[in-house]
XYZ file of C-alpha atoms in Angstrom:
670
model
C 54.877 111.916 19.980
C 55.576 110.021 23.230
C 58.142 107.218 23.372
C 56.875 103.652 23.711
C 56.457 102.409 27.320
C 59.136 99.668 27.125
C 61.682 102.151 25.781
C 60.801 104.724 28.466
C 61.208 102.093 31.179
C 64.660 101.312 29.836
C 65.634 105.011 30.019
C 64.299 105.271 33.591
C 66.227 102.133 34.611
C 69.364 103.513 32.998
C 68.948 106.870 34.746
C 68.497 105.154 38.147
C 71.585 103.038 37.553
C 73.645 106.093 36.620
C 72.473 107.919 39.738
C 73.390 104.913 41.881
C 76.859 104.744 40.348
C 77.410 108.484 40.889
C 76.202 108.237 44.482
C 78.472 105.271 45.157
C 81.418 107.103 43.650
C 80.639 110.166 45.724
C 80.336 108.044 48.833
C 83.620 106.358 48.015
C 85.296 109.738 47.500
C 83.843 110.975 50.764
C 85.072 107.871 52.565
C 88.476 108.344 50.989
C 88.581 111.935 52.185
C 87.687 110.715 55.656
C 90.479 108.163 55.496
C 92.882 110.865 54.291
C 91.765 113.025 57.179
C 92.732 110.219 59.558
C 96.160 109.946 57.946
C 96.821 113.665 58.150
C 99.495 114.605 60.711
C 98.243 115.682 64.100
C 100.443 118.812 63.912
C 101.305 120.958 60.920
C 104.921 120.949 62.065
C 104.931 117.156 61.756
C 103.955 117.383 58.087
C 106.929 119.620 57.283
C 109.425 117.794 59.522
C 112.316 116.087 57.744
C 114.051 114.539 60.720
C 112.635 113.160 63.958
C 109.353 114.539 65.254
C 108.924 114.498 69.036
C 105.786 115.162 71.045
C 104.694 115.106 74.664
C 100.998 115.167 75.559
C 99.755 115.630 79.099
C 96.656 113.434 79.403
C 95.176 113.757 82.882
C 95.846 113.924 86.603
C 94.011 113.261 89.847
C 94.723 114.410 93.382
C 96.456 111.807 95.545
C 96.462 111.294 99.286
C 97.243 113.088 101.463
C 95.097 116.064 100.463
C 97.013 119.151 101.562
C 96.279 122.859 101.772
C 99.821 123.610 100.614
C 99.426 123.468 96.828
C 103.154 123.070 96.133
C 103.303 119.939 98.304
C 100.125 118.343 96.968
C 100.802 115.085 95.064
C 98.922 114.288 91.850
C 98.770 111.062 89.872
C 99.309 111.872 86.210
C 99.327 110.198 82.819
C 101.141 111.426 79.737
C 102.136 110.185 76.303
C 105.312 110.875 74.360
C 105.998 109.929 70.747
C 109.096 109.607 68.586
C 108.382 109.606 64.831
C 111.043 109.033 62.179
C 110.298 111.293 59.190
C 113.744 110.941 57.578
C 114.737 108.913 54.541
C 117.040 106.794 56.722
C 116.526 104.640 59.794
C 116.803 106.080 63.296
C 118.909 103.703 65.356
C 118.747 103.342 69.138
C 116.612 106.425 69.710
C 116.887 108.273 73.015
C 114.318 110.840 74.154
C 115.002 113.271 76.992
C 111.993 114.690 78.835
C 112.885 117.563 81.176
C 110.450 116.984 84.008
C 110.398 119.877 86.497
C 107.645 119.185 89.035
C 109.364 116.592 91.248
C 107.950 113.806 89.110
C 108.206 110.200 90.255
C 107.684 107.705 87.443
C 105.752 104.589 88.419
C 105.501 102.807 85.066
C 106.547 103.322 81.465
C 105.275 101.450 78.409
C 106.989 101.306 75.027
C 110.384 102.342 76.410
C 112.789 101.900 79.311
C 114.803 104.358 81.374
C 118.246 104.750 79.832
C 120.078 104.689 83.180
C 118.310 101.482 84.235
C 116.665 103.007 87.319
C 114.094 100.874 89.096
C 110.505 102.013 89.505
C 109.388 104.146 91.211
C 112.094 106.367 89.682
C 112.900 109.950 90.667
C 112.556 112.029 87.493
C 112.637 115.509 89.021
C 115.712 116.519 87.008
C 114.503 114.931 83.788
C 115.005 111.437 82.406
C 116.074 109.846 79.137
C 113.944 107.120 77.590
C 115.351 104.426 75.295
C 113.315 102.340 72.893
C 112.177 98.879 73.991
C 111.298 96.525 72.479
C 111.612 98.682 69.331
C 114.966 100.398 69.738
C 115.259 101.336 66.047
C 112.718 103.233 63.957
C 112.671 102.353 60.268
C 112.077 104.921 57.555
C 108.754 105.512 55.866
C 109.995 104.802 52.335
C 111.038 101.213 52.990
C 107.972 100.418 55.104
C 105.238 102.030 52.989
C 104.563 104.414 55.850
C 103.637 101.675 58.335
C 103.164 103.668 61.552
C 104.026 100.781 63.865
C 107.512 100.613 62.291
C 108.375 104.308 62.098
C 106.887 105.584 65.372
C 107.256 104.698 69.049
C 104.672 105.660 71.626
C 105.603 105.982 75.304
C 102.888 105.650 77.940
C 103.965 107.421 81.149
C 102.328 107.059 84.568
C 103.598 108.703 87.719
C 103.241 111.258 90.493
C 103.977 114.980 90.383
C 103.709 117.826 92.866
C 102.272 121.345 92.810
C 100.760 123.315 89.890
C 97.256 124.177 90.999
C 94.305 123.767 88.661
C 93.717 124.841 85.971
C 97.468 124.898 85.308
C 98.988 122.169 83.145
C 102.234 120.674 84.512
C 104.462 120.362 81.462
C 108.185 119.506 81.215
C 110.791 122.171 80.499
C 111.831 120.599 77.228
C 111.910 117.502 75.073
C 114.823 116.602 72.835
C 116.575 113.761 71.083
C 119.845 112.811 72.769
C 121.213 110.353 70.217
C 124.980 110.715 69.800
C 124.538 110.658 66.009
C 124.368 114.450 65.727
C 120.874 115.951 65.907
C 119.881 119.559 66.490
C 116.647 120.050 68.410
C 115.091 123.533 68.651
C 113.210 124.763 71.691
C 109.905 122.873 71.645
C 106.610 124.554 70.772
C 103.683 124.274 73.126
C 99.941 124.400 72.582
C 97.911 123.777 75.705
C 98.769 120.327 77.021
C 100.914 119.415 73.997
C 104.619 120.036 73.417
C 106.388 119.158 70.178
C 109.633 119.680 68.279
C 111.292 118.598 65.036
C 114.926 117.484 65.435
C 117.074 117.481 62.298
C 120.469 116.067 61.450
C 123.363 118.393 62.292
C 125.197 119.085 59.040
C 128.366 120.008 60.935
C 128.424 116.652 62.707
C 131.157 114.439 61.273
C 129.743 110.955 61.360
C 131.973 107.912 61.182
C 132.032 105.870 58.010
C 128.586 104.455 57.505
C 128.118 100.783 58.288
C 127.014 98.699 55.335
C 124.587 96.812 57.568
C 121.707 97.917 59.738
C 123.774 97.268 62.861
C 125.146 100.073 64.991
C 128.827 100.654 65.598
C 130.177 99.411 68.896
C 130.381 102.135 71.517
C 133.245 103.160 73.766
C 132.859 103.190 77.520
C 134.736 102.792 80.770
C 133.241 99.310 80.956
C 131.330 97.323 78.324
C 129.243 94.164 78.183
C 128.939 91.915 75.133
C 125.829 89.728 74.926
C 126.554 87.166 72.179
C 124.014 84.455 71.338
C 126.012 81.340 70.356
C 123.175 78.904 69.653
C 119.415 79.321 69.286
C 116.507 76.885 69.183
C 112.779 77.413 69.234
C 112.396 77.910 72.983
C 115.907 78.537 74.363
C 119.332 79.876 73.450
C 122.954 79.709 74.592
C 124.567 83.089 75.287
C 128.008 84.305 76.296
C 128.394 87.472 78.380
C 131.757 89.278 78.289
C 132.706 92.118 80.648
C 135.591 94.391 79.619
C 137.167 97.066 81.801
C 138.652 99.770 79.566
C 139.371 102.512 82.111
C 143.024 102.894 83.169
C 142.075 103.982 86.704
C 139.022 101.864 87.564
C 138.537 98.344 88.831
C 135.906 96.066 90.313
C 136.204 93.775 93.324
C 133.603 91.103 94.051
C 131.439 92.456 91.239
C 127.677 92.001 91.378
C 125.828 92.147 88.049
C 122.066 92.594 87.763
C 119.642 93.098 84.871
C 115.925 92.822 84.224
C 114.251 90.173 82.108
C 111.402 91.841 80.232
C 109.802 88.838 78.499
C 109.531 86.144 81.164
C 112.902 84.474 80.452
C 114.706 82.353 83.038
C 118.265 81.011 83.411
C 118.367 77.226 83.130
C 122.114 76.762 83.631
C 125.351 78.768 83.914
C 129.108 78.316 83.533
C 131.777 80.785 84.624
C 129.499 82.559 87.129
C 126.469 81.860 89.284
C 123.408 83.584 90.734
C 123.317 84.360 94.441
C 119.903 82.702 94.617
C 119.637 79.236 93.052
C 115.917 78.756 93.194
C 115.263 75.684 91.046
C 112.567 74.106 93.262
C 110.931 77.512 93.836
C 110.615 77.990 90.072
C 107.682 75.558 89.973
C 105.536 78.429 91.246
C 106.676 80.789 88.475
C 104.716 81.576 85.276
C 107.368 79.634 83.333
C 106.384 76.422 85.114
C 102.842 76.909 83.875
C 104.037 76.750 80.287
C 106.885 74.216 80.596
C 104.738 71.629 82.383
C 106.966 68.656 81.545
C 110.276 70.361 82.374
C 112.101 69.371 85.550
C 112.789 72.671 87.324
C 114.992 71.146 90.028
C 118.294 71.914 88.237
C 117.138 75.356 87.035
C 119.581 78.088 88.048
C 117.288 81.093 88.527
C 113.777 82.355 87.677
C 114.065 85.855 89.155
C 113.128 88.848 87.037
C 116.225 90.631 88.408
C 118.877 87.983 89.135
C 122.109 88.881 90.941
C 125.106 87.301 89.203
C 128.575 86.947 90.761
C 131.919 85.522 89.670
C 133.241 82.109 90.666
C 136.308 81.724 92.931
C 139.645 80.749 91.304
C 139.481 77.145 92.560
C 136.452 76.502 90.291
C 138.237 77.654 87.119
C 138.763 74.093 85.791
C 135.517 72.680 87.171
C 133.911 70.693 84.351
C 130.387 71.455 85.557
C 130.529 75.217 86.206
C 133.983 76.364 85.014
C 136.108 75.936 81.892
C 135.145 79.350 80.497
C 137.959 81.729 79.401
C 138.607 84.714 81.707
C 136.270 83.359 84.391
C 136.729 82.638 88.027
C 138.707 85.572 89.483
C 136.433 86.070 92.488
C 134.915 89.151 90.872
C 138.157 91.095 90.318
C 138.527 93.252 87.206
C 141.782 95.208 87.093
C 142.623 98.124 84.784
C 144.208 97.010 81.511
C 147.261 99.113 82.440
C 147.912 96.782 85.395
C 147.112 93.382 83.861
C 145.210 92.982 80.560
C 144.435 89.319 81.325
C 142.583 90.376 84.474
C 140.608 93.199 82.878
C 138.054 90.828 81.295
C 135.443 88.425 82.716
C 133.238 85.945 80.886
C 130.401 83.527 81.594
C 127.814 81.525 79.636
C 124.112 80.835 80.186
C 121.324 78.716 78.764
C 118.215 80.918 78.671
C 114.663 79.642 78.182
C 112.070 81.869 76.507
C 108.338 82.285 76.905
C 105.479 82.852 74.418
C 105.152 84.697 72.079
C 108.909 84.460 71.437
C 108.978 80.777 70.514
C 111.021 80.887 67.331
C 114.747 80.913 66.620
C 114.958 84.577 65.653
C 112.891 86.005 68.526
C 115.891 87.047 70.633
C 115.809 89.884 73.148
C 118.591 90.776 75.604
C 117.771 91.746 79.201
C 117.476 95.452 80.027
C 118.582 97.789 82.844
C 122.097 96.470 83.406
C 123.855 97.431 86.648
C 127.209 96.440 88.103
C 128.818 97.305 91.432
C 131.789 96.269 93.553
C 133.259 96.475 97.043
C 134.965 99.897 96.958
C 134.762 100.778 93.313
C 133.419 103.460 90.967
C 129.733 103.939 90.310
C 128.710 103.076 86.762
C 125.771 104.278 84.696
C 124.940 101.830 81.923
C 122.981 102.420 78.745
C 120.498 99.985 77.276
C 121.659 97.171 74.954
C 122.181 98.092 71.309
C 122.227 95.608 68.432
C 125.685 95.348 66.878
C 127.182 93.193 64.144
C 127.540 89.544 65.214
C 130.763 88.923 67.083
C 133.131 86.555 65.262
C 134.880 83.813 67.227
C 138.041 81.992 66.084
C 137.777 78.308 65.301
C 138.427 76.332 68.526
C 140.446 73.693 66.638
C 143.006 76.229 65.432
C 141.856 76.613 61.831
C 141.909 80.035 60.192
C 138.115 80.132 59.891
C 135.845 82.066 62.250
C 132.260 81.571 63.349
C 129.884 84.521 63.868
C 127.424 84.680 66.731
C 123.733 84.246 65.974
C 123.145 87.769 67.293
C 125.126 90.281 69.368
C 124.291 93.218 71.607
C 126.514 95.660 73.469
C 125.992 97.609 76.696
C 128.309 100.561 77.393
C 128.803 101.898 80.929
C 130.601 105.014 82.125
C 131.868 106.082 85.532
C 129.898 108.804 87.292
C 131.297 111.105 89.955
C 129.946 110.263 93.413
C 127.160 112.460 94.672
C 127.712 114.521 97.787
C 127.878 112.282 100.864
C 127.852 109.170 98.680
C 131.595 108.512 98.317
C 133.286 105.360 99.543
C 136.572 106.994 100.564
C 137.707 110.427 101.733
C 140.820 112.598 102.003
C 142.298 114.716 104.790
C 144.845 117.512 104.262
C 147.730 118.637 106.463
C 150.991 120.570 106.041
C 154.229 121.332 107.894
C 153.301 125.026 108.110
C 150.005 124.426 109.952
C 149.733 122.292 113.075
C 146.060 121.392 112.481
C 144.761 118.656 110.202
C 141.778 119.348 107.942
C 139.871 116.053 108.336
C 137.437 114.342 105.999
C 134.147 116.171 105.602
C 131.227 115.439 107.883
C 129.211 112.513 106.448
C 131.602 112.331 103.470
C 130.498 108.725 102.882
C 127.027 109.116 104.374
C 125.797 109.699 107.893
C 125.180 106.081 108.747
C 121.528 106.679 109.572
C 122.193 107.740 113.182
C 122.147 111.523 113.541
C 120.381 111.738 116.910
C 123.607 112.371 118.823
C 125.564 114.328 116.199
C 125.077 117.178 113.750
C 125.198 116.073 110.087
C 125.402 119.690 108.909
C 128.216 120.867 111.195
C 131.633 121.447 109.691
C 134.233 118.853 110.634
C 136.478 120.027 113.492
C 140.190 120.577 112.918
C 142.292 117.883 114.577
C 145.755 117.367 115.998
C 147.897 115.139 113.712
C 147.871 112.075 115.985
C 144.053 111.929 115.822
C 144.315 110.518 112.291
C 145.763 107.285 113.702
C 142.653 106.280 115.655
C 139.066 105.480 114.581
C 136.577 108.328 114.547
C 134.846 107.174 117.732
C 138.161 107.655 119.578
C 138.758 111.188 118.267
C 136.115 113.095 120.205
C 138.239 113.818 123.274
C 141.215 114.786 121.112
C 139.066 117.125 118.982
C 137.604 118.822 122.069
C 141.039 119.204 123.653
C 142.521 120.659 120.475
C 139.665 123.151 120.165
C 140.187 124.357 123.760
C 143.927 124.749 123.214
C 143.240 126.822 120.095
C 140.400 128.722 121.758
C 137.877 127.540 119.187
C 134.205 127.058 119.834
C 133.239 123.443 120.492
C 129.955 122.652 118.694
C 127.149 120.949 120.554
C 126.233 118.436 119.321
C 129.509 117.415 117.697
C 129.765 116.885 113.921
C 128.854 113.415 112.657
C 131.528 110.985 111.481
C 132.685 110.717 107.882
C 131.729 106.963 107.977
C 134.315 106.132 105.294
C 135.878 102.696 105.327
C 139.028 104.040 103.708
C 140.749 107.411 104.084
C 143.843 109.042 102.631
C 145.955 111.765 104.209
C 147.956 114.094 101.985
C 150.620 115.873 104.057
C 152.918 118.530 102.573
C 156.239 117.713 104.256
C 158.524 120.549 103.216
C 159.201 123.372 100.808
C 162.791 124.097 99.863
C 164.626 126.048 97.190
C 164.841 123.311 94.543
C 161.509 121.594 95.198
C 158.971 120.284 97.666
C 157.556 116.955 98.772
C 154.440 115.373 100.245
C 153.602 112.169 102.080
C 150.541 110.146 101.140
C 149.169 107.721 103.756
C 146.352 105.260 103.051
C 144.264 104.062 106.037
C 142.061 100.960 105.835
C 139.327 101.060 108.506
C 137.545 97.927 107.285
C 137.801 94.212 108.071
C 138.684 93.687 104.421
C 142.016 93.219 102.654
C 142.539 95.213 99.462
C 144.498 93.020 97.070
C 146.434 94.607 94.202
C 145.299 98.039 95.359
C 146.112 101.213 93.442
C 145.598 104.958 93.823
C 145.818 107.994 91.576
C 146.153 111.729 92.265
C 145.491 114.597 89.860
C 147.788 117.507 90.671
C 146.497 120.208 88.354
C 148.815 122.823 86.824
C 151.819 121.984 88.996
C 151.989 118.345 87.904
C 154.961 119.130 85.620
C 157.202 119.277 88.677
C 156.558 115.619 89.601
C 159.829 113.791 90.223
C 159.338 110.436 91.976
C 157.293 108.182 94.280
C 159.531 106.269 96.665
C 157.607 103.525 98.504
C 154.952 102.982 95.821
C 155.308 102.228 92.152
C 154.461 105.602 90.546
C 153.683 106.228 86.871
C 152.771 109.320 84.863
C 149.446 108.898 83.081
C 148.553 109.971 79.562
C 145.373 111.574 78.203
C 142.597 111.748 79.185
C 144.132 111.616 82.680
C 146.684 114.355 82.206
C 148.431 115.717 85.315
C 147.721 112.419 87.110
C 150.108 110.110 88.973
C 149.151 106.410 89.104
C 150.454 104.525 92.159
C 150.360 100.881 93.240
C 152.123 98.746 95.788
C 155.617 97.476 95.139
C 156.144 93.693 94.950
C 155.347 92.292 98.373
C 153.296 95.366 99.305
C 150.285 94.815 97.057
C 148.007 93.998 99.995
C 146.450 96.754 102.111
C 145.801 94.975 105.395
C 142.535 95.383 107.336
C 142.015 97.102 110.674
C 143.249 95.137 113.727
C 142.611 95.218 117.456
C 144.863 97.193 119.789
C 147.304 95.601 122.211
C 144.637 95.627 124.904
C 140.869 95.965 125.055
C 141.247 99.569 126.184
C 143.403 100.530 123.206
C 141.767 101.799 120.008
C 141.795 99.625 116.908
C 144.709 100.122 114.510
C 144.027 100.677 110.809
C 145.947 98.942 108.066
C 148.097 101.527 106.318
C 150.712 102.171 103.680
C 152.498 105.402 102.867
C 155.045 106.928 100.543
C 156.826 110.215 99.983
C 156.295 111.965 96.637
C 158.803 114.551 95.483
C 158.408 117.474 93.078
C 161.008 119.729 91.452
C 160.575 123.484 91.463
C 162.494 123.802 88.195
C 159.506 122.645 86.127
C 156.932 124.457 88.301
C 158.679 127.634 89.537
C 155.507 129.582 90.330
C 153.974 127.156 92.801
C 153.079 128.761 96.141
C 153.112 126.004 98.742
C 152.144 128.289 101.627
C 149.038 129.357 99.728
C 147.835 125.733 99.560
C 148.899 124.881 96.011
C 150.618 121.652 97.046
C 147.393 119.652 97.328
C 145.790 117.413 94.686
C 142.654 118.336 92.765
C 141.317 114.785 92.708
C 142.214 111.562 94.511
C 141.179 108.037 93.492
C 141.462 104.709 95.275
C 140.752 101.507 93.338
C 138.957 103.673 90.798
C 136.583 105.339 93.276
C 136.913 109.127 93.441
C 137.395 110.093 97.078
C 135.719 113.089 98.724
C 138.116 116.004 99.240
C 137.913 118.274 102.310
C 136.104 121.597 101.992
C 139.182 123.674 102.917
C 142.956 123.678 102.494
C 145.579 124.324 105.196
C 147.299 127.653 104.610
C 150.253 129.330 106.263
C 149.788 132.471 108.359
C 151.607 134.299 105.560
C 151.258 132.589 102.213
C 154.446 134.179 100.945
C 156.590 133.317 103.941
C 158.375 129.990 103.927
C 157.603 128.215 107.153
C 160.200 126.057 108.755
C 159.353 122.618 110.100
C 158.511 122.588 113.817
C 161.168 121.205 116.113
C 160.831 117.833 117.849
C 160.532 119.643 121.150
C 157.612 121.697 119.904
C 155.864 118.622 118.568
C 156.407 116.692 121.807
C 155.141 119.598 123.912
C 152.043 119.975 121.744
C 151.298 116.252 121.880
C 151.697 116.155 125.651
C 149.409 119.161 126.037
C 146.743 117.572 123.860
C 146.886 114.318 125.811
C 146.598 116.155 129.116
C 143.621 118.226 128.037
C 141.978 115.174 126.425
C 142.392 113.220 129.670
C 140.878 116.061 131.674
C 138.019 116.359 129.200
C 137.286 112.617 129.350
C 137.192 112.754 133.150
C 134.647 115.610 132.979
C 132.506 113.610 130.549
């Protein structure tokens, strides 16, 4: 018997409803699977990584002009993406990613990071570069962020130029790795097509310092450090104090120039304790900042440059109410080693900085990036990017026991780098009593000066007679030619280029006797510049233990890490190294400023030293913290085991007269 029509309609309606619910559930499940598919890691290795997952993806490239037949010289514009993903249970602080580029890459722009060494674009990346996070320097962990990708991962967009690698080859870097000093082990990266990836894990053997109870990083050590302490903050501007500390016992800065890069449109409204070389208040009305701050008078504004150049004030402005009255300021840019004068190893200045949208709230504080500092004749520093540290505490100015923390603090650590070849600022020549020739500074030791049309930048420097060291390089040509003819040496044509160094040091081994030996160190200043409170240091190597005394300088033995090193500075009244001066007449060569001292060594503490074999010369020489270029050879005796006696005055006079005669004849021929 059939069911009544109303009842059957109800069953049909119920069946349709059930089907609709099932279909909706299925659709929802399918959509959920699709969403899960989107959340799945791009690489299987990423899913199993418990550390920091790194990847580098080559995106595309196009041939650039000029179009060349030589494939290895053909430039290509390329784009690539690198990622740093924190898959640990703890935060990754101040991440640093090294990408080992190997195809003469030149980076034109980078998004999501900055170059750790602060290089300007376009930047040469042929030997690889290290990226540092900016504006997100720290990566939080997934547990405390509910897996929010924007908080646990940084993406770096790379654009640049590379050379070679014909199609269809894919120009990939040699490696990628995490370079954080917190102890990570990174295996050799895996590669699939245009993708390279690796999982870096914490090194269990690494002994980390006691963990900080806050999210801030520990302050770093460096040869020189900057502190960027925000003292006050309002919605659109903040007051900041910058402190420079020199920690190296053998480095200094003279007339320091500090630069950085504003990344978020900031500008300096006012300064105390220092100033910018360009005070461009009126010109700021054409800047983007003037478009936002329409009612602000830009006339008194200090600087609107993206990369300002900041210098120290002179001593006479130290108590100036308008621009001075800042502790440790106003030393004309001089920073001495703390071993010489701790009060002069620190500099300080303050700024009022205005911000731009979208950073218009009290807590939106970002320090400038790419810090660089340089001096007159001083070491070269490589500075890292700013890291967030615990707020600096300042004592109460009224003398109470209380202290006031900064609103926020950052630190920048810099370390001295050895000068590259032909990029030194000073050089050394070697000579000895047992050899009548001087080994001069290397050709182009401090650069070639840009003019190599009349000289050979690749020729080895010619040996010289001793008196040639007393005259400028341009006055040595005739003496060098004459000496070569006397010695029957080939005279190169063209002649070697000059060393172009503004300061040189001669190390002369004076004698070698039974109980010891001694040397004379002479410093020559070839510049129109007076070195105040100068100092020098020499590293003697294994025979340092025999060091006895320095007689005309103030000499001191140095401790670790500068073992085997003698630190020297001028005695009271001799702390100025005078500049070069004119000769007695227009025809006479200019006379360098110079100072010298004898240094004695005992053989008792270094009995195996062989002076005749060239073991009486230093391994490294520094002047005002700059490492000087050493010559490429060492004077040696005809027989290294035979003690040579000092030449007689008659022999020296005869040799000098012969050189002068030949030099005169040579100049007449020229």
